[in-house]
Short mmCIF file of C-alpha atoms in Angstrom, two decimals:
data_model
loop_
_atom_site.label_atom_id
_atom_site.label_comp_id
_atom_site.label_asym_id
_atom_site.label_seq_id
_atom_site.Cartn_x
_atom_site.Cartn_y
_atom_site.Cartn_z
CA UNK A 1 -15.50 35.75 -38.84
CA UNK A 2 -15.08 37.55 -35.43
CA UNK A 3 -11.76 39.52 -33.90
CA UNK A 4 -10.67 37.67 -31.39
CA UNK A 5 -10.22 35.22 -33.78
CA UNK A 6 -7.47 37.47 -35.87
CA UNK A 7 -6.83 40.04 -34.09
CA UNK A 8 -3.64 38.22 -33.43
CA UNK A 9 -2.77 37.54 -36.87
CA UNK A 10 -2.90 41.87 -37.02
CA UNK A 11 0.02 43.91 -37.69
CA UNK A 12 1.25 45.94 -34.96
CA UNK A 13 1.33 48.69 -37.69
CA UNK A 14 -2.53 48.02 -38.59
CA UNK A 15 -3.51 47.57 -34.41
CA UNK A 16 -1.60 51.01 -33.84
CA UNK A 17 -3.97 52.55 -36.64
CA UNK A 18 -7.08 51.53 -35.17
CA UNK A 19 -6.57 52.31 -32.27
CA UNK A 20 -5.35 56.06 -32.05
CA UNK A 21 -8.77 56.32 -34.91
CA UNK A 22 -11.29 54.50 -33.12
CA UNK A 23 -14.59 54.39 -34.87
CA UNK A 24 -12.92 56.00 -38.22
CA UNK A 25 -15.59 56.26 -41.24
CA UNK A 26 -13.36 54.93 -44.10
CA UNK A 27 -9.87 52.55 -43.15
CA UNK A 28 -7.17 53.31 -45.24
CA UNK A 29 -5.83 50.26 -48.38
CA UNK A 30 -2.65 49.51 -45.67
CA UNK A 31 -5.29 49.03 -42.77
CA UNK A 32 -7.97 47.18 -44.95
CA UNK A 33 -5.93 44.58 -46.51
CA UNK A 34 -3.82 44.06 -42.36
CA UNK A 35 -6.94 42.55 -41.83
CA UNK A 36 -7.55 40.77 -44.13
CA UNK A 37 -4.27 39.54 -43.80
CA UNK A 38 -5.29 38.37 -40.98
CA UNK A 39 -7.63 36.60 -42.43
CA UNK A 40 -10.12 39.45 -40.68
CA UNK A 41 -12.96 40.47 -43.66
CA UNK A 42 -12.19 41.20 -47.00
CA UNK A 43 -11.92 44.76 -47.54
CA UNK A 44 -14.67 43.08 -51.05
CA UNK A 45 -16.85 42.81 -48.94
CA UNK A 46 -20.09 44.13 -49.02
CA UNK A 47 -20.20 44.86 -45.76
CA UNK A 48 -18.97 47.13 -42.89
CA UNK A 49 -15.59 45.43 -42.83
CA UNK A 50 -15.94 46.44 -38.84
CA UNK A 51 -18.88 46.08 -36.61
CA UNK A 52 -19.56 48.31 -33.80
CA UNK A 53 -18.78 45.51 -31.52
CA UNK A 54 -14.93 44.52 -33.53
CA UNK A 55 -14.18 48.19 -32.28
CA UNK A 56 -15.13 47.47 -29.21
CA UNK A 57 -13.49 46.13 -28.72
CA UNK A 58 -10.02 47.34 -29.96
CA UNK A 59 -11.44 50.12 -28.45
CA UNK A 60 -12.14 47.73 -24.31
CA UNK A 61 -10.13 44.62 -24.57
CA UNK A 62 -7.30 44.98 -27.41
CA UNK A 63 -4.06 44.64 -25.24
CA UNK A 64 -1.02 47.91 -26.16
CA UNK A 65 1.47 45.47 -25.09
CA UNK A 66 1.58 43.71 -28.12
#
């Protein structure tokens, strides 16, 4: 699922962590859970939770005033 479809449902703490740790190789469990609860990829999927396109969205398109 594309990030723009679940980003608005993501809790503020998780959004802030992602913005502050852009392109992190590993995401902490609370961040993974927040993404899954918002409707994003589940941490148990065999593919990376966040793609390069997702990171680009977080870096350039996500608004800091949530």
